[in-house]
PDB file of N, CA and C in Angstrom:
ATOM      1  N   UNK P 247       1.157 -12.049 -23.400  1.00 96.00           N
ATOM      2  CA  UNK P 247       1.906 -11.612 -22.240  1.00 96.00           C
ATOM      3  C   UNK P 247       3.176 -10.922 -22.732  1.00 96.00           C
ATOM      4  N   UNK P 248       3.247  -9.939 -22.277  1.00 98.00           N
ATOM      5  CA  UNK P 248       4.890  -9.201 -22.545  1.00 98.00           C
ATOM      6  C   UNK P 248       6.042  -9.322 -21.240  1.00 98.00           C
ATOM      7  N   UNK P 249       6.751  -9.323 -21.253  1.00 98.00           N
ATOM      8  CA  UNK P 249       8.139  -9.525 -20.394  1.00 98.00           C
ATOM      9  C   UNK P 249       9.040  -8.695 -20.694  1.00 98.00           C
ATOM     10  N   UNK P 250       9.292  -7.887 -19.439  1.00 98.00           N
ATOM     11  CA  UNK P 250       9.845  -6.500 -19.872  1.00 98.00           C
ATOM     12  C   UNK P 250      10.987  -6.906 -18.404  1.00 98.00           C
ATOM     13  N   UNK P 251      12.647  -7.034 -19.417  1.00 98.00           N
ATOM     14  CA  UNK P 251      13.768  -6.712 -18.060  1.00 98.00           C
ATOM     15  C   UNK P 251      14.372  -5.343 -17.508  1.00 98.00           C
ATOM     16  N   UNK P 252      13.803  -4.930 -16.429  1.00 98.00           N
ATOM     17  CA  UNK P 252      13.616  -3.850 -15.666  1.00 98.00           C
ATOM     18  C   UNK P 252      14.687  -3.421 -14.712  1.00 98.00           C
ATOM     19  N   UNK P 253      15.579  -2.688 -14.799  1.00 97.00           N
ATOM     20  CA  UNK P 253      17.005  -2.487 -14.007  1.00 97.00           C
ATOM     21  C   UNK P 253      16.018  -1.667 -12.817  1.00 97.00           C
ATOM     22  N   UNK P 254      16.822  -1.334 -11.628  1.00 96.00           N
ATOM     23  CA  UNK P 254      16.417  -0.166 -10.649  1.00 96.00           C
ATOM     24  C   UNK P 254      15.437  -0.742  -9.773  1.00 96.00           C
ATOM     25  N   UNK P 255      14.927  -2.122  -9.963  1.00 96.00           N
ATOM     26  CA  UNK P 255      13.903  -2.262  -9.146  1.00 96.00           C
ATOM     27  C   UNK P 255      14.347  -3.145  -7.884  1.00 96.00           C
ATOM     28  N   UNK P 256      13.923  -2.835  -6.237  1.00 95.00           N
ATOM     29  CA  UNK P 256      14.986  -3.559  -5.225  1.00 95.00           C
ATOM     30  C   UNK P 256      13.895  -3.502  -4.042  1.00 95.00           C
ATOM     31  N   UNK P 257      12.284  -2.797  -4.363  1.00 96.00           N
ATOM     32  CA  UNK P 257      11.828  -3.192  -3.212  1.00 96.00           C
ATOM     33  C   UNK P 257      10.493  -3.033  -3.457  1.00 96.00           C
ATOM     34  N   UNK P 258       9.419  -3.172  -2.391  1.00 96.00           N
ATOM     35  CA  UNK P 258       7.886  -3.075  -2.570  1.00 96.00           C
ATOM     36  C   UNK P 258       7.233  -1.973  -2.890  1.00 96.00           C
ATOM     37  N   UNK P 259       8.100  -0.654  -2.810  1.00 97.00           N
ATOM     38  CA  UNK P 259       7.733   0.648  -3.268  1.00 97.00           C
ATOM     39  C   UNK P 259       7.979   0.640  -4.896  1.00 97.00           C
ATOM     40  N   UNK P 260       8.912  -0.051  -5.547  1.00 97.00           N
ATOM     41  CA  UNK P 260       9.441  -0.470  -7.140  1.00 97.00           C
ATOM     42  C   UNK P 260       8.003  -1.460  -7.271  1.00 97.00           C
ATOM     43  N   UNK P 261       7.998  -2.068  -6.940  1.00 97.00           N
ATOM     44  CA  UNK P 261       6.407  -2.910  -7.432  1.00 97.00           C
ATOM     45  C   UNK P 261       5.296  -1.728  -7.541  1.00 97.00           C
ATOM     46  N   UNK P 262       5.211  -1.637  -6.227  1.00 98.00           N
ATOM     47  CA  UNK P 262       3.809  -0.876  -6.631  1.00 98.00           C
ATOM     48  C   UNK P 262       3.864   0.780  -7.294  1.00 98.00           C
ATOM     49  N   UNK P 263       5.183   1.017  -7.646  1.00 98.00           N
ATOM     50  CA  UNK P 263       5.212   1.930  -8.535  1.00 98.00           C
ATOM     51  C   UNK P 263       5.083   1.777 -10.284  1.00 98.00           C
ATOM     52  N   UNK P 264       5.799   0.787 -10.643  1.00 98.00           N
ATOM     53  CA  UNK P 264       5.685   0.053 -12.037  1.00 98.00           C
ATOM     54  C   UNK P 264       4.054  -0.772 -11.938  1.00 98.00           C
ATOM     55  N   UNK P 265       3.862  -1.284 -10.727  1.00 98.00           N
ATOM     56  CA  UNK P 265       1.993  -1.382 -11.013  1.00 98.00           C
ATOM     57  C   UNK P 265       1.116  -0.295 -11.546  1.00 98.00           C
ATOM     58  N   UNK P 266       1.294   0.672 -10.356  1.00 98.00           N
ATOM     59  CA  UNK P 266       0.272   1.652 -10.708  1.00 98.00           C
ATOM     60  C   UNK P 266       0.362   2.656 -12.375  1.00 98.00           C
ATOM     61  N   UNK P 267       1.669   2.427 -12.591  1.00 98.00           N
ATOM     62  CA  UNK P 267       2.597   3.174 -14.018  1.00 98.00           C
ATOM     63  C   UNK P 267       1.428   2.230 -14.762  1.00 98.00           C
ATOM     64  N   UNK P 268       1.543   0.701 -14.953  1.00 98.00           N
ATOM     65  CA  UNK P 268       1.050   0.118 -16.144  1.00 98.00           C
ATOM     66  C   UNK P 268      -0.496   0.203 -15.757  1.00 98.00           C
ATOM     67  N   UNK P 269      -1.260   0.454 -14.627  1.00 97.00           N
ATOM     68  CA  UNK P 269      -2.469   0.473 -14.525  1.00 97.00           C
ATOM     69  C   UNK P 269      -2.980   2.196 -15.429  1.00 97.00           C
ATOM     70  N   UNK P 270      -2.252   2.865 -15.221  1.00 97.00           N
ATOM     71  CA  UNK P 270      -2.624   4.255 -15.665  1.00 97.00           C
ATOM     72  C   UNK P 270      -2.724   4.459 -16.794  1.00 97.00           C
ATOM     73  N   UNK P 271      -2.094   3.254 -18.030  1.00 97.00           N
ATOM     74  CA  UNK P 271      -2.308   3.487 -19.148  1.00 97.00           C
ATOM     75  C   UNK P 271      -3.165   2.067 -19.684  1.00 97.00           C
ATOM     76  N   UNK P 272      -3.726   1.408 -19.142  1.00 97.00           N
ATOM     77  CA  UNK P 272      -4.325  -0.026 -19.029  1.00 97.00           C
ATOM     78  C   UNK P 272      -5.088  -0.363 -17.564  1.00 97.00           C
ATOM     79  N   UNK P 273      -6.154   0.043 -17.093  1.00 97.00           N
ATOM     80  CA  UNK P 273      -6.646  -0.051 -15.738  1.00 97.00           C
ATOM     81  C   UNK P 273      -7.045  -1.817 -15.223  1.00 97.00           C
ATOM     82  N   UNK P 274      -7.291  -2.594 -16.832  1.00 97.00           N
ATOM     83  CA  UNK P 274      -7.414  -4.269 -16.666  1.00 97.00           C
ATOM     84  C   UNK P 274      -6.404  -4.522 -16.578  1.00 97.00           C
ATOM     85  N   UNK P 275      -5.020  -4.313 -16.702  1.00 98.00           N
ATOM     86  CA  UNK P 275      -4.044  -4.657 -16.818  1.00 98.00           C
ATOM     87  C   UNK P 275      -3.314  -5.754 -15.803  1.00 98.00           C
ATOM     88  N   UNK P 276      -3.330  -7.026 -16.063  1.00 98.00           N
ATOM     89  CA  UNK P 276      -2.097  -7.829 -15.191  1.00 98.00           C
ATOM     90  C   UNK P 276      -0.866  -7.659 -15.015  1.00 98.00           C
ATOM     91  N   UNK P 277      -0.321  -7.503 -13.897  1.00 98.00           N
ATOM     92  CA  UNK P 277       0.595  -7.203 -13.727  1.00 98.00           C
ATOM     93  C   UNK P 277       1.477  -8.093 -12.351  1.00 98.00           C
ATOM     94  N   UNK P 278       2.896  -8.606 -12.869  1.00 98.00           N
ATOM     95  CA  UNK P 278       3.329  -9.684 -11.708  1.00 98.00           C
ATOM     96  C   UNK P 278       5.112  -8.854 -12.006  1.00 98.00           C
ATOM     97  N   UNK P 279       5.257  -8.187 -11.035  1.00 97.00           N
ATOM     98  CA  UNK P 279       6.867  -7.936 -11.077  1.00 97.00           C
ATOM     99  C   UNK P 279       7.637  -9.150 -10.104  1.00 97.00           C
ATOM    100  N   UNK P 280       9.109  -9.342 -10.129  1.00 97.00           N
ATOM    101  CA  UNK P 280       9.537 -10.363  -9.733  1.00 97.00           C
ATOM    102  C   UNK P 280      10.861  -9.707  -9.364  1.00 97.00           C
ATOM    103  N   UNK P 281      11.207  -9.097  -8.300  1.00 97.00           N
ATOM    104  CA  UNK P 281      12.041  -8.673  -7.924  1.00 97.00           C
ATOM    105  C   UNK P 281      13.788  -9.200  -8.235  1.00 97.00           C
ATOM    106  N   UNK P 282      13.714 -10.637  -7.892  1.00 97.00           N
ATOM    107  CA  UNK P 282      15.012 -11.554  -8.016  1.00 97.00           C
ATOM    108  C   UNK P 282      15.325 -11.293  -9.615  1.00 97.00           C
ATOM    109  N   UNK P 283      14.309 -11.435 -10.295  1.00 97.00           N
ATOM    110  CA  UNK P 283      14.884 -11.694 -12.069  1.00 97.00           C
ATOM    111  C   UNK P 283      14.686 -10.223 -12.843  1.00 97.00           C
ATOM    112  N   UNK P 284      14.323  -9.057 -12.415  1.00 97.00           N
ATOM    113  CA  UNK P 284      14.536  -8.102 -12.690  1.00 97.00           C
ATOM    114  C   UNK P 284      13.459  -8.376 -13.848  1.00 97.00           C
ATOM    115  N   UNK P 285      12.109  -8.930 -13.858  1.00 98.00           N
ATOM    116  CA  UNK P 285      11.340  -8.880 -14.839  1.00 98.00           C
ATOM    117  C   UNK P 285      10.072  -8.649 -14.365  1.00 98.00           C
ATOM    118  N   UNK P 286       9.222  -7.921 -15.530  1.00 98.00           N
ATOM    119  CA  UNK P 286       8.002  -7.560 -14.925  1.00 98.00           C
ATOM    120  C   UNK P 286       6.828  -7.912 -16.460  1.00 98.00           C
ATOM    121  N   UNK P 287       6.244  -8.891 -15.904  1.00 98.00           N
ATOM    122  CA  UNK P 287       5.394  -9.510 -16.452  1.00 98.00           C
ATOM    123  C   UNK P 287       3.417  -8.907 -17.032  1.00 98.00           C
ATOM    124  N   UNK P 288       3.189  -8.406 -17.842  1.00 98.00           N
ATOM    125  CA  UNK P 288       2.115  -7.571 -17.978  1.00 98.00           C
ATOM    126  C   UNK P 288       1.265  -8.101 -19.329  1.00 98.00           C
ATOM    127  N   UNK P 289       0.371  -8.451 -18.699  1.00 98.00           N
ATOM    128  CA  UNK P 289      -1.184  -9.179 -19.574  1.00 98.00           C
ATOM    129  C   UNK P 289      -2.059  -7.529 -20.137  1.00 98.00           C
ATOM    130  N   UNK P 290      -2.185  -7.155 -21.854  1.00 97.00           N
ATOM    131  CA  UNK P 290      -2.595  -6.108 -21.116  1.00 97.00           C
ATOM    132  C   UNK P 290      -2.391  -6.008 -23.227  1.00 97.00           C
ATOM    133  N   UNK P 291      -3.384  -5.291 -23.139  1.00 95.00           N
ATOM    134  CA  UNK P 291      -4.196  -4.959 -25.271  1.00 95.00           C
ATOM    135  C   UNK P 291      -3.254  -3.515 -25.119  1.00 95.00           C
ATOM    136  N   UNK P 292      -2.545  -2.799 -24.309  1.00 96.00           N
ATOM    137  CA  UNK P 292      -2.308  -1.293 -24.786  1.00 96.00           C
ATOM    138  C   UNK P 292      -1.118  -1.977 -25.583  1.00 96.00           C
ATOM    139  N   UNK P 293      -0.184  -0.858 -26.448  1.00 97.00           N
ATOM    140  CA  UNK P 293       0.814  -0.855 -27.003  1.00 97.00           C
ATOM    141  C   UNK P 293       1.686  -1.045 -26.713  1.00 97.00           C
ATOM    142  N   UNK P 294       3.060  -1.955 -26.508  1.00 97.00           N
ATOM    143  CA  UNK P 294       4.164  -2.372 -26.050  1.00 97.00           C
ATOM    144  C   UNK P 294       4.988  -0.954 -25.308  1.00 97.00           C
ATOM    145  N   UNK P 295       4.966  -0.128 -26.310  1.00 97.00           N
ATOM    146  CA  UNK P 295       5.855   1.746 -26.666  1.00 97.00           C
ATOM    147  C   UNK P 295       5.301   2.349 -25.162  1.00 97.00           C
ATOM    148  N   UNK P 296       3.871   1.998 -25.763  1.00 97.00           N
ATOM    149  CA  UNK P 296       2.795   2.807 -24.482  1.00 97.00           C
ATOM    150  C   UNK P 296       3.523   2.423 -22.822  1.00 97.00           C
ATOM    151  N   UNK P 297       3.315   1.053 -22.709  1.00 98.00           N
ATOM    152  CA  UNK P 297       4.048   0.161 -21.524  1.00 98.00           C
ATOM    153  C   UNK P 297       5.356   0.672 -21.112  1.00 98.00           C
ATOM    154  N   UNK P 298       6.412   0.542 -21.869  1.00 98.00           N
ATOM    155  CA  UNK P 298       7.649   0.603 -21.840  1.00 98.00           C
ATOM    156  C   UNK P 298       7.908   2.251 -21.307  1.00 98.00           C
ATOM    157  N   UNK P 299       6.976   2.959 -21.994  1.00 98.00           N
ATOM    158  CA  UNK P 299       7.144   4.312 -21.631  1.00 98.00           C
ATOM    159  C   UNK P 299       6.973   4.928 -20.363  1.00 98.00           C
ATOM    160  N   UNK P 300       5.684   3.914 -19.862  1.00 98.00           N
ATOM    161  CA  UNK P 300       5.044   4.112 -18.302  1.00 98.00           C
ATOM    162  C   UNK P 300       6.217   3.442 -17.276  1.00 98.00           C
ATOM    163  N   UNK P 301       6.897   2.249 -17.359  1.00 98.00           N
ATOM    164  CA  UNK P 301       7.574   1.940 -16.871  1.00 98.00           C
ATOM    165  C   UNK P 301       9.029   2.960 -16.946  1.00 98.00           C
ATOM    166  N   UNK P 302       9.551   3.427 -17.770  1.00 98.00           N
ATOM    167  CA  UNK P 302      10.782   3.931 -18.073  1.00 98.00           C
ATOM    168  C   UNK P 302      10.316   5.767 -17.203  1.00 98.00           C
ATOM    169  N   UNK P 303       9.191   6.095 -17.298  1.00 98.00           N
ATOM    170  CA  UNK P 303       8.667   7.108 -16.959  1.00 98.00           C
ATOM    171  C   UNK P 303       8.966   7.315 -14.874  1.00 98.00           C
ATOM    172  N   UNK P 304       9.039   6.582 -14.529  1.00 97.00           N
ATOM    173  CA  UNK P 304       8.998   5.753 -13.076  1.00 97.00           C
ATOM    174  C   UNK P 304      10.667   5.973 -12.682  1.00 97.00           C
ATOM    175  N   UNK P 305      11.225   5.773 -13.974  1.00 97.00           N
ATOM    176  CA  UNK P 305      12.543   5.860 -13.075  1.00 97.00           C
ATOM    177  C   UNK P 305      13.392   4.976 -13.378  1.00 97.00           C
ATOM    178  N   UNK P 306      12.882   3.570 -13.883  1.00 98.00           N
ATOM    179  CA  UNK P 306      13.513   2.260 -13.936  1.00 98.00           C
ATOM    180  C   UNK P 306      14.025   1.603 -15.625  1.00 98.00           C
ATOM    181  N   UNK P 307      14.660   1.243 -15.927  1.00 98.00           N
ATOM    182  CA  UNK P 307      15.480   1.156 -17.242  1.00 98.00           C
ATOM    183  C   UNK P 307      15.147  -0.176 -17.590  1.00 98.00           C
ATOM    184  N   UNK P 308      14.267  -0.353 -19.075  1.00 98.00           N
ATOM    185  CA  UNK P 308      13.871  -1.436 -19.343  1.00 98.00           C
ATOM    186  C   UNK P 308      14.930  -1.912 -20.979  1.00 98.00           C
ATOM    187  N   UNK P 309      15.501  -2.898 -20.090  1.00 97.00           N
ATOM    188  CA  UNK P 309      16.996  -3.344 -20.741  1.00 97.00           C
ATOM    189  C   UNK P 309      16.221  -4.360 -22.354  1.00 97.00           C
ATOM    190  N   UNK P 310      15.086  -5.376 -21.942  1.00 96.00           N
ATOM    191  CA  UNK P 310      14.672  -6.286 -22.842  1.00 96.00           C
ATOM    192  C   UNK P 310      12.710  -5.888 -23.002  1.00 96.00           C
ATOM    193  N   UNK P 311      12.304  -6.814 -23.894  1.00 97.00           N
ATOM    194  CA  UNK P 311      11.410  -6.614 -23.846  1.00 97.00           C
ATOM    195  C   UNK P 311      11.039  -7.786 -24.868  1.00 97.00           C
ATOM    196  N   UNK P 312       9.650  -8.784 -24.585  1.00 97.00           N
ATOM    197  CA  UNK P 312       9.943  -9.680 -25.032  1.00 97.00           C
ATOM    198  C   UNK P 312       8.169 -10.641 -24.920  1.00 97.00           C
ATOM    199  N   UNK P 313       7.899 -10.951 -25.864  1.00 94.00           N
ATOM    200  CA  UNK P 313       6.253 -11.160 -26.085  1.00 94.00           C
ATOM    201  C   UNK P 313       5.910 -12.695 -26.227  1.00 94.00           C
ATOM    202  N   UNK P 314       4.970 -13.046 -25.667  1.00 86.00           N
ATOM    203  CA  UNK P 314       4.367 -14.653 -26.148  1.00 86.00           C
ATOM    204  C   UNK P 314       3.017 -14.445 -26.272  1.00 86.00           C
TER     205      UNK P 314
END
């Protein structure tokens, strides 16, 4: 699982924009954003760079980034 802290995000259009971002480069991809903690949670074999890029691509500024 990766954990990515995500500035810019404040509503249901920010979810399902950072969804569809990490589905486009990973179509199995899990994906759980969490509005309150500014983190967005993604189950998913592509490349961390790859991720970070799709998300940052969207608009939204990924401050941490962080793996288990």
């Amino acid at each position: 699982m990766i954990e990515f802290k995500v500035e810019g995000m404040s509503c249901n259009h920010c979810v399902q924009a950072i969804t569809r971002a990490v589905r486009e480069r990973d179509p199995v991809a899990s994906v759980t954003v969490d509005l309150p903690t500014k983190t967005v949670n993604v189950g998913s074999t592509a490349e961390v760079a790859e991720l970070r890029q799709a998300i940052e691509a969207e608009g939204y500024a990924v401050t941490s980034v962080s793996q288990s």
